[in-house]
mmCIF file with all atom_site columns, C-alpha atoms in Angstrom:
data_model
loop_
_atom_site.group_PDB
_atom_site.id
_atom_site.type_symbol
_atom_site.label_atom_id
_atom_site.label_alt_id
_atom_site.label_comp_id
_atom_site.label_asym_id
_atom_site.label_entity_id
_atom_site.label_seq_id
_atom_site.pdbx_PDB_ins_code
_atom_site.Cartn_x
_atom_site.Cartn_y
_atom_site.Cartn_z
_atom_site.occupancy
_atom_site.B_iso_or_equiv
_atom_site.pdbx_formal_charge
_atom_site.auth_seq_id
_atom_site.auth_comp_id
_atom_site.auth_asym_id
_atom_site.auth_atom_id
_atom_site.pdbx_PDB_model_num
ATOM 1   C CA . MET A 1 1   ? 0.051   0.189  -0.075  1.00 0.00 ? 1   MET A CA 1
ATOM 2   C CA . ILE A 1 2   ? 1.156   3.469  -0.957  1.00 0.00 ? 2   ILE A CA 1
ATOM 3   C CA . VAL A 1 3   ? 1.680   5.745  1.975   1.00 0.00 ? 3   VAL A CA 1
ATOM 4   C CA . VAL A 1 4   ? 1.588   9.568  1.106   1.00 0.00 ? 4   VAL A CA 1
ATOM 5   C CA . HIS A 1 5   ? 3.728   11.510 3.905   1.00 0.00 ? 5   HIS A CA 1
ATOM 6   C CA . HIS A 1 6   ? 1.622   14.619 3.506   1.00 0.00 ? 6   HIS A CA 1
ATOM 7   C CA . LEU A 1 7   ? 2.612   17.845 4.770   1.00 0.00 ? 7   LEU A CA 1
ATOM 8   C CA . GLU A 1 8   ? -0.287  20.333 5.518   1.00 0.00 ? 8   GLU A CA 1
ATOM 9   C CA . LYS A 1 9   ? -0.345  23.151 3.206   1.00 0.00 ? 9   LYS A CA 1
ATOM 10  C CA . SER A 1 10  ? 2.321   21.525 0.559   1.00 0.00 ? 10  SER A CA 1
ATOM 11  C CA . ARG A 1 11  ? 3.338   20.407 -2.499  1.00 0.00 ? 11  ARG A CA 1
ATOM 12  C CA . SER A 1 12  ? 2.010   16.898 -1.299  1.00 0.00 ? 12  SER A CA 1
ATOM 13  C CA . GLN A 1 13  ? -1.208  17.883 -2.533  1.00 0.00 ? 13  GLN A CA 1
ATOM 14  C CA . ARG A 1 14  ? -0.214  17.150 -5.995  1.00 0.00 ? 14  ARG A CA 1
ATOM 15  C CA . VAL A 1 15  ? 0.442   13.592 -5.010  1.00 0.00 ? 15  VAL A CA 1
ATOM 16  C CA . LEU A 1 16  ? -2.621  12.970 -3.534  1.00 0.00 ? 16  LEU A CA 1
ATOM 17  C CA . TRP A 1 17  ? -4.532  14.418 -6.735  1.00 0.00 ? 17  TRP A CA 1
ATOM 18  C CA . LEU A 1 18  ? -2.444  11.841 -8.958  1.00 0.00 ? 18  LEU A CA 1
ATOM 19  C CA . LEU A 1 19  ? -3.337  8.939  -6.916  1.00 0.00 ? 19  LEU A CA 1
ATOM 20  C CA . GLU A 1 20  ? -6.921  10.058 -7.143  1.00 0.00 ? 20  GLU A CA 1
ATOM 21  C CA . GLU A 1 21  ? -6.720  10.282 -11.027 1.00 0.00 ? 21  GLU A CA 1
ATOM 22  C CA . LEU A 1 22  ? -4.842  6.927  -11.110 1.00 0.00 ? 22  LEU A CA 1
ATOM 23  C CA . GLY A 1 23  ? -7.601  5.321  -8.867  1.00 0.00 ? 23  GLY A CA 1
ATOM 24  C CA . GLN A 1 24  ? -4.617  3.833  -6.799  1.00 0.00 ? 24  GLN A CA 1
ATOM 25  C CA . PRO A 1 25  ? -5.275  2.780  -3.197  1.00 0.00 ? 25  PRO A CA 1
ATOM 26  C CA . TYR A 1 26  ? -3.246  4.783  -0.709  1.00 0.00 ? 26  TYR A CA 1
ATOM 27  C CA . GLU A 1 27  ? -2.928  5.939  2.902   1.00 0.00 ? 27  GLU A CA 1
ATOM 28  C CA . VAL A 1 28  ? -1.986  9.294  3.903   1.00 0.00 ? 28  VAL A CA 1
ATOM 29  C CA . LYS A 1 29  ? 0.144   10.268 7.266   1.00 0.00 ? 29  LYS A CA 1
ATOM 30  C CA . VAL A 1 30  ? -0.613  13.997 8.279   1.00 0.00 ? 30  VAL A CA 1
ATOM 31  C CA . TYR A 1 31  ? 2.221   16.331 9.523   1.00 0.00 ? 31  TYR A CA 1
ATOM 32  C CA . LYS A 1 32  ? 1.589   19.463 10.792  1.00 0.00 ? 32  LYS A CA 1
ATOM 33  C CA . ARG A 1 33  ? 3.984   22.618 9.987   1.00 0.00 ? 33  ARG A CA 1
ATOM 34  C CA . ASP A 1 34  ? 5.287   24.595 13.084  1.00 0.00 ? 34  ASP A CA 1
ATOM 35  C CA . PRO A 1 35  ? 2.735   27.661 13.214  1.00 0.00 ? 35  PRO A CA 1
ATOM 36  C CA . LYS A 1 36  ? 5.641   30.168 13.882  1.00 0.00 ? 36  LYS A CA 1
ATOM 37  C CA . THR A 1 37  ? 8.328   29.070 11.386  1.00 0.00 ? 37  THR A CA 1
ATOM 38  C CA . ILE A 1 38  ? 5.903   27.251 8.856   1.00 0.00 ? 38  ILE A CA 1
ATOM 39  C CA . LEU A 1 39  ? 8.348   24.673 8.429   1.00 0.00 ? 39  LEU A CA 1
ATOM 40  C CA . ALA A 1 40  ? 7.831   20.828 8.633   1.00 0.00 ? 40  ALA A CA 1
ATOM 41  C CA . PRO A 1 41  ? 8.071   18.955 11.775  1.00 0.00 ? 41  PRO A CA 1
ATOM 42  C CA . LYS A 1 42  ? 11.569  16.655 12.617  1.00 0.00 ? 42  LYS A CA 1
ATOM 43  C CA . SER A 1 43  ? 9.382   13.475 12.545  1.00 0.00 ? 43  SER A CA 1
ATOM 44  C CA . LEU A 1 44  ? 9.590   13.768 8.785   1.00 0.00 ? 44  LEU A CA 1
ATOM 45  C CA . MET A 1 45  ? 13.182  12.987 9.033   1.00 0.00 ? 45  MET A CA 1
ATOM 46  C CA . LYS A 1 46  ? 12.190  9.390  10.287  1.00 0.00 ? 46  LYS A CA 1
ATOM 47  C CA . VAL A 1 47  ? 10.769  9.037  6.685   1.00 0.00 ? 47  VAL A CA 1
ATOM 48  C CA . HIS A 1 48  ? 13.680  10.991 4.595   1.00 0.00 ? 48  HIS A CA 1
ATOM 49  C CA . PRO A 1 49  ? 16.989  12.135 6.054   1.00 0.00 ? 49  PRO A CA 1
ATOM 50  C CA . LEU A 1 50  ? 15.885  15.723 4.709   1.00 0.00 ? 50  LEU A CA 1
ATOM 51  C CA . GLY A 1 51  ? 12.572  15.796 6.606   1.00 0.00 ? 51  GLY A CA 1
ATOM 52  C CA . LYS A 1 52  ? 10.870  17.280 3.755   1.00 0.00 ? 52  LYS A CA 1
ATOM 53  C CA . SER A 1 53  ? 7.507   16.516 1.914   1.00 0.00 ? 53  SER A CA 1
ATOM 54  C CA . PRO A 1 54  ? 6.452   15.274 -0.193  1.00 0.00 ? 54  PRO A CA 1
ATOM 55  C CA . VAL A 1 55  ? 7.414   11.747 0.482   1.00 0.00 ? 55  VAL A CA 1
ATOM 56  C CA . ILE A 1 56  ? 5.850   8.293  -0.284  1.00 0.00 ? 56  ILE A CA 1
ATOM 57  C CA . THR A 1 57  ? 6.509   4.722  1.085   1.00 0.00 ? 57  THR A CA 1
ATOM 58  C CA . ASP A 1 58  ? 5.342   1.895  -1.412  1.00 0.00 ? 58  ASP A CA 1
ATOM 59  C CA . GLY A 1 59  ? 6.375   -1.158 0.183   1.00 0.00 ? 59  GLY A CA 1
ATOM 60  C CA . GLU A 1 60  ? 9.927   -1.126 0.776   1.00 0.00 ? 60  GLU A CA 1
ATOM 61  C CA . VAL A 1 61  ? 10.309  1.881  -1.637  1.00 0.00 ? 61  VAL A CA 1
ATOM 62  C CA . THR A 1 62  ? 10.749  5.748  -0.706  1.00 0.00 ? 62  THR A CA 1
ATOM 63  C CA . VAL A 1 63  ? 10.583  8.389  -2.997  1.00 0.00 ? 63  VAL A CA 1
ATOM 64  C CA . ALA A 1 64  ? 10.935  11.806 -2.116  1.00 0.00 ? 64  ALA A CA 1
ATOM 65  C CA . GLU A 1 65  ? 10.482  15.280 -4.278  1.00 0.00 ? 65  GLU A CA 1
ATOM 66  C CA . SER A 1 66  ? 7.092   15.681 -6.056  1.00 0.00 ? 66  SER A CA 1
ATOM 67  C CA . GLY A 1 67  ? 8.418   15.708 -9.826  1.00 0.00 ? 67  GLY A CA 1
ATOM 68  C CA . ALA A 1 68  ? 10.165  12.184 -8.988  1.00 0.00 ? 68  ALA A CA 1
ATOM 69  C CA . ILE A 1 69  ? 6.834   10.914 -7.275  1.00 0.00 ? 69  ILE A CA 1
ATOM 70  C CA . LEU A 1 70  ? 5.145   11.936 -9.776  1.00 0.00 ? 70  LEU A CA 1
ATOM 71  C CA . GLU A 1 71  ? 7.304   10.172 -12.592 1.00 0.00 ? 71  GLU A CA 1
ATOM 72  C CA . TYR A 1 72  ? 7.431   6.952  -10.181 1.00 0.00 ? 72  TYR A CA 1
ATOM 73  C CA . LEU A 1 73  ? 3.478   6.667  -9.894  1.00 0.00 ? 73  LEU A CA 1
ATOM 74  C CA . VAL A 1 74  ? 2.860   7.175  -13.569 1.00 0.00 ? 74  VAL A CA 1
ATOM 75  C CA . GLU A 1 75  ? 5.855   4.381  -14.497 1.00 0.00 ? 75  GLU A CA 1
ATOM 76  C CA . ARG A 1 76  ? 4.526   2.205  -11.738 1.00 0.00 ? 76  ARG A CA 1
ATOM 77  C CA . TYR A 1 77  ? 0.902   2.558  -12.147 1.00 0.00 ? 77  TYR A CA 1
ATOM 78  C CA . ASP A 1 78  ? 0.055   4.231  -15.177 1.00 0.00 ? 78  ASP A CA 1
ATOM 79  C CA . SER A 1 79  ? -0.232  1.066  -17.315 1.00 0.00 ? 79  SER A CA 1
ATOM 80  C CA . ALA A 1 80  ? -2.764  2.493  -19.847 1.00 0.00 ? 80  ALA A CA 1
ATOM 81  C CA . GLY A 1 81  ? -0.450  5.565  -20.346 1.00 0.00 ? 81  GLY A CA 1
ATOM 82  C CA . ARG A 1 82  ? -3.003  8.112  -19.723 1.00 0.00 ? 82  ARG A CA 1
ATOM 83  C CA . PHE A 1 83  ? -0.944  10.830 -18.036 1.00 0.00 ? 83  PHE A CA 1
ATOM 84  C CA . LYS A 1 84  ? 2.201   10.777 -19.991 1.00 0.00 ? 84  LYS A CA 1
ATOM 85  C CA . PRO A 1 85  ? 2.760   11.199 -23.930 1.00 0.00 ? 85  PRO A CA 1
ATOM 86  C CA . LYS A 1 86  ? 4.110   8.701  -25.803 1.00 0.00 ? 86  LYS A CA 1
ATOM 87  C CA . ALA A 1 87  ? 7.719   8.679  -26.293 1.00 0.00 ? 87  ALA A CA 1
ATOM 88  C CA . GLY A 1 88  ? 9.136   10.406 -29.456 1.00 0.00 ? 88  GLY A CA 1
ATOM 89  C CA . ALA A 1 89  ? 6.303   12.865 -29.952 1.00 0.00 ? 89  ALA A CA 1
ATOM 90  C CA . GLN A 1 90  ? 6.985   16.750 -29.060 1.00 0.00 ? 90  GLN A CA 1
ATOM 91  C CA . ALA A 1 91  ? 4.542   16.472 -26.336 1.00 0.00 ? 91  ALA A CA 1
ATOM 92  C CA . ALA A 1 92  ? 6.602   13.920 -24.761 1.00 0.00 ? 92  ALA A CA 1
ATOM 93  C CA . LEU A 1 93  ? 9.787   16.649 -24.565 1.00 0.00 ? 93  LEU A CA 1
ATOM 94  C CA . ASP A 1 94  ? 6.941   19.311 -23.391 1.00 0.00 ? 94  ASP A CA 1
ATOM 95  C CA . TYR A 1 95  ? 6.017   16.680 -20.598 1.00 0.00 ? 95  TYR A CA 1
ATOM 96  C CA . ARG A 1 96  ? 9.475   16.315 -19.436 1.00 0.00 ? 96  ARG A CA 1
ATOM 97  C CA . TYR A 1 97  ? 10.365  20.094 -19.690 1.00 0.00 ? 97  TYR A CA 1
ATOM 98  C CA . TRP A 1 98  ? 7.380   21.141 -17.589 1.00 0.00 ? 98  TRP A CA 1
ATOM 99  C CA . LEU A 1 99  ? 7.566   18.581 -15.062 1.00 0.00 ? 99  LEU A CA 1
ATOM 100 C CA . HIS A 1 100 ? 10.964  19.686 -14.411 1.00 0.00 ? 100 HIS A CA 1
ATOM 101 C CA . TYR A 1 101 ? 10.568  23.813 -14.789 1.00 0.00 ? 101 TYR A CA 1
ATOM 102 C CA . ALA A 1 102 ? 7.912   23.867 -12.179 1.00 0.00 ? 102 ALA A CA 1
ATOM 103 C CA . GLU A 1 103 ? 10.164  23.277 -9.639  1.00 0.00 ? 103 GLU A CA 1
ATOM 104 C CA . GLY A 1 104 ? 13.515  24.074 -11.218 1.00 0.00 ? 104 GLY A CA 1
ATOM 105 C CA . SER A 1 105 ? 12.573  27.314 -12.299 1.00 0.00 ? 105 SER A CA 1
ATOM 106 C CA . LEU A 1 106 ? 9.261   28.569 -11.406 1.00 0.00 ? 106 LEU A CA 1
ATOM 107 C CA . MET A 1 107 ? 8.767   28.062 -7.855  1.00 0.00 ? 107 MET A CA 1
ATOM 108 C CA . THR A 1 108 ? 12.398  29.618 -6.828  1.00 0.00 ? 108 THR A CA 1
ATOM 109 C CA . PRO A 1 109 ? 11.195  33.519 -7.282  1.00 0.00 ? 109 PRO A CA 1
ATOM 110 C CA . LEU A 1 110 ? 7.539   32.365 -5.672  1.00 0.00 ? 110 LEU A CA 1
ATOM 111 C CA . ILE A 1 111 ? 9.342   31.238 -2.514  1.00 0.00 ? 111 ILE A CA 1
ATOM 112 C CA . LEU A 1 112 ? 11.550  33.994 -2.662  1.00 0.00 ? 112 LEU A CA 1
ATOM 113 C CA . ALA A 1 113 ? 8.567   36.391 -2.790  1.00 0.00 ? 113 ALA A CA 1
ATOM 114 C CA . LEU A 1 114 ? 7.008   34.286 0.163   1.00 0.00 ? 114 LEU A CA 1
ATOM 115 C CA . VAL A 1 115 ? 10.183  34.797 2.273   1.00 0.00 ? 115 VAL A CA 1
ATOM 116 C CA . PHE A 1 116 ? 10.626  38.508 1.756   1.00 0.00 ? 116 PHE A CA 1
ATOM 117 C CA . SER A 1 117 ? 6.891   39.365 2.035   1.00 0.00 ? 117 SER A CA 1
ATOM 118 C CA . ARG A 1 118 ? 7.020   37.651 5.783   1.00 0.00 ? 118 ARG A CA 1
ATOM 119 C CA . LEU A 1 119 ? 10.640  38.762 6.978   1.00 0.00 ? 119 LEU A CA 1
ATOM 120 C CA . PRO A 1 120 ? 9.264   42.144 8.083   1.00 0.00 ? 120 PRO A CA 1
ATOM 121 C CA . THR A 1 121 ? 6.813   40.505 10.204  1.00 0.00 ? 121 THR A CA 1
ATOM 122 C CA . GLN A 1 122 ? 9.329   38.349 12.174  1.00 0.00 ? 122 GLN A CA 1
ATOM 123 C CA . PRO A 1 123 ? 10.546  39.250 15.713  1.00 0.00 ? 123 PRO A CA 1
ATOM 124 C CA . MET A 1 124 ? 13.362  41.762 16.116  1.00 0.00 ? 124 MET A CA 1
ATOM 125 C CA . PRO A 1 125 ? 14.204  45.194 17.556  1.00 0.00 ? 125 PRO A CA 1
ATOM 126 C CA . PHE A 1 126 ? 11.787  47.653 16.632  1.00 0.00 ? 126 PHE A CA 1
ATOM 127 C CA . PHE A 1 127 ? 14.422  49.980 15.374  1.00 0.00 ? 127 PHE A CA 1
ATOM 128 C CA . VAL A 1 128 ? 15.641  47.468 12.841  1.00 0.00 ? 128 VAL A CA 1
ATOM 129 C CA . ARG A 1 129 ? 12.239  46.814 11.620  1.00 0.00 ? 129 ARG A CA 1
ATOM 130 C CA . PRO A 1 130 ? 11.857  49.938 9.533   1.00 0.00 ? 130 PRO A CA 1
ATOM 131 C CA . VAL A 1 131 ? 15.307  48.992 7.860   1.00 0.00 ? 131 VAL A CA 1
ATOM 132 C CA . VAL A 1 132 ? 14.098  45.374 6.880   1.00 0.00 ? 132 VAL A CA 1
ATOM 133 C CA . LYS A 1 133 ? 10.840  46.173 5.547   1.00 0.00 ? 133 LYS A CA 1
ATOM 134 C CA . GLY A 1 134 ? 12.353  48.718 3.215   1.00 0.00 ? 134 GLY A CA 1
ATOM 135 C CA . LEU A 1 135 ? 15.355  46.321 2.132   1.00 0.00 ? 135 LEU A CA 1
ATOM 136 C CA . SER A 1 136 ? 12.375  43.607 1.537   1.00 0.00 ? 136 SER A CA 1
ATOM 137 C CA . ALA A 1 137 ? 10.398  46.010 -0.422  1.00 0.00 ? 137 ALA A CA 1
ATOM 138 C CA . LYS A 1 138 ? 13.462  46.689 -2.696  1.00 0.00 ? 138 LYS A CA 1
ATOM 139 C CA . VAL A 1 139 ? 14.271  42.982 -3.481  1.00 0.00 ? 139 VAL A CA 1
ATOM 140 C CA . ILE A 1 140 ? 10.874  42.460 -4.441  1.00 0.00 ? 140 ILE A CA 1
ATOM 141 C CA . ALA A 1 141 ? 10.239  45.210 -6.498  1.00 0.00 ? 141 ALA A CA 1
ATOM 142 C CA . ASN A 1 142 ? 13.557  45.298 -8.200  1.00 0.00 ? 142 ASN A CA 1
ATOM 143 C CA . TYR A 1 143 ? 14.116  41.484 -8.347  1.00 0.00 ? 143 TYR A CA 1
ATOM 144 C CA . ILE A 1 144 ? 11.420  39.062 -7.519  1.00 0.00 ? 144 ILE A CA 1
ATOM 145 C CA . ARG A 1 145 ? 8.691   40.709 -9.012  1.00 0.00 ? 145 ARG A CA 1
ATOM 146 C CA . PRO A 1 146 ? 10.572  41.189 -12.338 1.00 0.00 ? 146 PRO A CA 1
ATOM 147 C CA . GLN A 1 147 ? 11.406  37.512 -12.316 1.00 0.00 ? 147 GLN A CA 1
ATOM 148 C CA . LEU A 1 148 ? 7.760   36.554 -12.045 1.00 0.00 ? 148 LEU A CA 1
ATOM 149 C CA . GLN A 1 149 ? 6.702   38.806 -14.667 1.00 0.00 ? 149 GLN A CA 1
ATOM 150 C CA . THR A 1 150 ? 9.229   36.994 -17.011 1.00 0.00 ? 150 THR A CA 1
ATOM 151 C CA . HIS A 1 151 ? 8.074   33.650 -16.104 1.00 0.00 ? 151 HIS A CA 1
ATOM 152 C CA . PHE A 1 152 ? 4.574   34.228 -16.166 1.00 0.00 ? 152 PHE A CA 1
ATOM 153 C CA . ARG A 1 153 ? 4.396   35.891 -19.399 1.00 0.00 ? 153 ARG A CA 1
ATOM 154 C CA . PHE A 1 154 ? 6.339   33.063 -20.520 1.00 0.00 ? 154 PHE A CA 1
ATOM 155 C CA . VAL A 1 155 ? 3.798   30.423 -19.041 1.00 0.00 ? 155 VAL A CA 1
ATOM 156 C CA . GLU A 1 156 ? 0.827   32.546 -20.433 1.00 0.00 ? 156 GLU A CA 1
ATOM 157 C CA . GLN A 1 157 ? 2.384   32.231 -23.984 1.00 0.00 ? 157 GLN A CA 1
ATOM 158 C CA . GLN A 1 158 ? 2.454   28.378 -23.711 1.00 0.00 ? 158 GLN A CA 1
ATOM 159 C CA . LEU A 1 159 ? -1.394  28.341 -22.274 1.00 0.00 ? 159 LEU A CA 1
ATOM 160 C CA . ALA A 1 160 ? -2.408  30.309 -25.371 1.00 0.00 ? 160 ALA A CA 1
ATOM 161 C CA . LYS A 1 161 ? -1.192  27.521 -27.561 1.00 0.00 ? 161 LYS A CA 1
ATOM 162 C CA . SER A 1 162 ? -3.103  24.656 -25.604 1.00 0.00 ? 162 SER A CA 1
ATOM 163 C CA . ASP A 1 163 ? -5.035  24.095 -22.857 1.00 0.00 ? 163 ASP A CA 1
ATOM 164 C CA . TRP A 1 164 ? -2.627  21.550 -21.113 1.00 0.00 ? 164 TRP A CA 1
ATOM 165 C CA . PHE A 1 165 ? 1.013   21.815 -21.022 1.00 0.00 ? 165 PHE A CA 1
ATOM 166 C CA . ALA A 1 166 ? 2.191   18.591 -22.889 1.00 0.00 ? 166 ALA A CA 1
ATOM 167 C CA . GLY A 1 167 ? 0.136   18.778 -25.901 1.00 0.00 ? 167 GLY A CA 1
ATOM 168 C CA . ASP A 1 168 ? -3.940  18.438 -26.321 1.00 0.00 ? 168 ASP A CA 1
ATOM 169 C CA . ALA A 1 169 ? -4.241  16.060 -23.525 1.00 0.00 ? 169 ALA A CA 1
ATOM 170 C CA . PHE A 1 170 ? -4.066  16.436 -19.334 1.00 0.00 ? 170 PHE A CA 1
ATOM 171 C CA . SER A 1 171 ? -0.783  14.949 -18.198 1.00 0.00 ? 171 SER A CA 1
ATOM 172 C CA . ALA A 1 172 ? 1.029   14.639 -14.909 1.00 0.00 ? 172 ALA A CA 1
ATOM 173 C CA . ALA A 1 173 ? 3.254   17.510 -16.197 1.00 0.00 ? 173 ALA A CA 1
ATOM 174 C CA . ASP A 1 174 ? -0.040  19.772 -15.545 1.00 0.00 ? 174 ASP A CA 1
ATOM 175 C CA . ILE A 1 175 ? -0.383  18.488 -12.162 1.00 0.00 ? 175 ILE A CA 1
ATOM 176 C CA . GLN A 1 176 ? 2.962   19.237 -11.526 1.00 0.00 ? 176 GLN A CA 1
ATOM 177 C CA . MET A 1 177 ? 2.544   22.872 -12.590 1.00 0.00 ? 177 MET A CA 1
ATOM 178 C CA . SER A 1 178 ? -0.636  23.062 -10.733 1.00 0.00 ? 178 SER A CA 1
ATOM 179 C CA . TYR A 1 179 ? 0.863   24.074 -7.687  1.00 0.00 ? 179 TYR A CA 1
ATOM 180 C CA . PRO A 1 180 ? 2.930   27.047 -8.745  1.00 0.00 ? 180 PRO A CA 1
ATOM 181 C CA . LEU A 1 181 ? 0.384   28.280 -10.798 1.00 0.00 ? 181 LEU A CA 1
ATOM 182 C CA . MET A 1 182 ? -2.342  28.162 -7.838  1.00 0.00 ? 182 MET A CA 1
ATOM 183 C CA . ALA A 1 183 ? 0.166   30.011 -5.774  1.00 0.00 ? 183 ALA A CA 1
ATOM 184 C CA . ALA A 1 184 ? 0.443   32.908 -8.456  1.00 0.00 ? 184 ALA A CA 1
ATOM 185 C CA . VAL A 1 185 ? -3.155  33.370 -8.867  1.00 0.00 ? 185 VAL A CA 1
ATOM 186 C CA . GLU A 1 186 ? -3.526  33.762 -4.830  1.00 0.00 ? 186 GLU A CA 1
ATOM 187 C CA . ARG A 1 187 ? -0.313  35.444 -4.317  1.00 0.00 ? 187 ARG A CA 1
ATOM 188 C CA . SER A 1 188 ? 1.520   37.282 -7.128  1.00 0.00 ? 188 SER A CA 1
ATOM 189 C CA . GLY A 1 189 ? -0.995  40.111 -7.929  1.00 0.00 ? 189 GLY A CA 1
ATOM 190 C CA . LEU A 1 190 ? -0.034  39.624 -11.562 1.00 0.00 ? 190 LEU A CA 1
ATOM 191 C CA . GLU A 1 191 ? -2.992  39.832 -14.596 1.00 0.00 ? 191 GLU A CA 1
ATOM 192 C CA . LEU A 1 192 ? -2.829  36.025 -15.349 1.00 0.00 ? 192 LEU A CA 1
ATOM 193 C CA . PRO A 1 193 ? -5.816  35.139 -17.341 1.00 0.00 ? 193 PRO A CA 1
ATOM 194 C CA . ARG A 1 194 ? -4.817  31.985 -19.036 1.00 0.00 ? 194 ARG A CA 1
ATOM 195 C CA . VAL A 1 195 ? -3.438  30.937 -15.744 1.00 0.00 ? 195 VAL A CA 1
ATOM 196 C CA . ARG A 1 196 ? -6.330  31.534 -14.175 1.00 0.00 ? 196 ARG A CA 1
ATOM 197 C CA . ASP A 1 197 ? -8.469  29.297 -16.695 1.00 0.00 ? 197 ASP A CA 1
ATOM 198 C CA . PHE A 1 198 ? -5.785  26.475 -16.203 1.00 0.00 ? 198 PHE A CA 1
ATOM 199 C CA . VAL A 1 199 ? -6.398  26.556 -12.563 1.00 0.00 ? 199 VAL A CA 1
ATOM 200 C CA . ALA A 1 200 ? -10.260 26.440 -13.104 1.00 0.00 ? 200 ALA A CA 1
ATOM 201 C CA . ARG A 1 201 ? -9.955  23.518 -15.228 1.00 0.00 ? 201 ARG A CA 1
ATOM 202 C CA . VAL A 1 202 ? -7.567  21.656 -12.837 1.00 0.00 ? 202 VAL A CA 1
ATOM 203 C CA . LYS A 1 203 ? -10.395 22.355 -10.161 1.00 0.00 ? 203 LYS A CA 1
ATOM 204 C CA . ALA A 1 204 ? -13.167 21.206 -12.165 1.00 0.00 ? 204 ALA A CA 1
ATOM 205 C CA . ARG A 1 205 ? -11.558 17.620 -12.622 1.00 0.00 ? 205 ARG A CA 1
ATOM 206 C CA . PRO A 1 206 ? -13.174 14.988 -10.464 1.00 0.00 ? 206 PRO A CA 1
ATOM 207 C CA . ALA A 1 207 ? -9.861  13.601 -9.213  1.00 0.00 ? 207 ALA A CA 1
ATOM 208 C CA . TRP A 1 208 ? -9.041  17.112 -7.987  1.00 0.00 ? 208 TRP A CA 1
ATOM 209 C CA . GLN A 1 209 ? -12.277 17.427 -6.098  1.00 0.00 ? 209 GLN A CA 1
ATOM 210 C CA . ARG A 1 210 ? -11.975 13.886 -4.683  1.00 0.00 ? 210 ARG A CA 1
ATOM 211 C CA . ALA A 1 211 ? -8.707  14.826 -3.356  1.00 0.00 ? 211 ALA A CA 1
ATOM 212 C CA . GLU A 1 212 ? -9.981  18.133 -1.873  1.00 0.00 ? 212 GLU A CA 1
ATOM 213 C CA . SER A 1 213 ? -13.092 16.297 -0.277  1.00 0.00 ? 213 SER A CA 1
ATOM 214 C CA . ALA A 1 214 ? -11.017 13.703 1.351   1.00 0.00 ? 214 ALA A CA 1
ATOM 215 C CA . HIS A 1 215 ? -7.826  15.754 2.444   1.00 0.00 ? 215 HIS A CA 1
ATOM 216 C CA . GLY A 1 216 ? -8.993  19.512 2.961   1.00 0.00 ? 216 GLY A CA 1
ATOM 217 C CA . PRO A 1 217 ? -8.688  22.511 0.315   1.00 0.00 ? 217 PRO A CA 1
ATOM 218 C CA . PHE A 1 218 ? -5.531  23.498 -1.440  1.00 0.00 ? 218 PHE A CA 1
ATOM 219 C CA . GLU A 1 219 ? -3.924  26.258 1.050   1.00 0.00 ? 219 GLU A CA 1
ATOM 220 C CA . LEU A 1 220 ? -0.385  27.794 1.004   1.00 0.00 ? 220 LEU A CA 1
ATOM 221 C CA . PRO A 1 221 ? 2.278   27.841 3.406   1.00 0.00 ? 221 PRO A CA 1
ATOM 222 C CA . GLY A 1 222 ? 1.641   30.903 5.526   1.00 0.00 ? 222 GLY A CA 1
ATOM 223 C CA . SER A 1 223 ? -1.985  30.876 4.956   1.00 0.00 ? 223 SER A CA 1
ATOM 224 C CA . ASP A 1 224 ? -4.298  31.855 8.081   1.00 0.00 ? 224 ASP A CA 1
#
């Protein structure tokens, strides 16, 4: 039986969703974030040395990192080939690209935006706070926001070509891309009409709705 070590408000939501798409039985072990640091509990280190989520165990096999988990599940359990394009097609190259782009490129400025937006709210001497607040605002305005604009201009252009990221059919690449795009819709403040349409298509899928119904709504770290 697959066990999903599910950290609340985390990327592991994608793993639950894919398992619902596959119709594969699984169990969930939920871990709570530290309310002050929003970090994962140390108990996750018993599953994987880095103590990060998502992690799954499948018998004697342990797999970490959301992209690696999605690839493992598709290769192991998608015998009908529903969630990965056939090898040799352009869609297969696109599938691999977007599967890795989501975490390798797109999540970095989104995480930096979260860190620098939260930085001025952390405990510190009162006379330091204005300096930290000003510095954070400059980093966001001069570096992070331009990076986000560049990335999401690129994503919007891709979604202008097709509803999905790897050809005309839904795939695990769309599941992988869903997390940063939902984060962008909620927090970036950018005008992203095609990204919003993509998120709406995702949330209309029955498997997404089953995952939310069973394990709670999609939420981001730092959400109240």
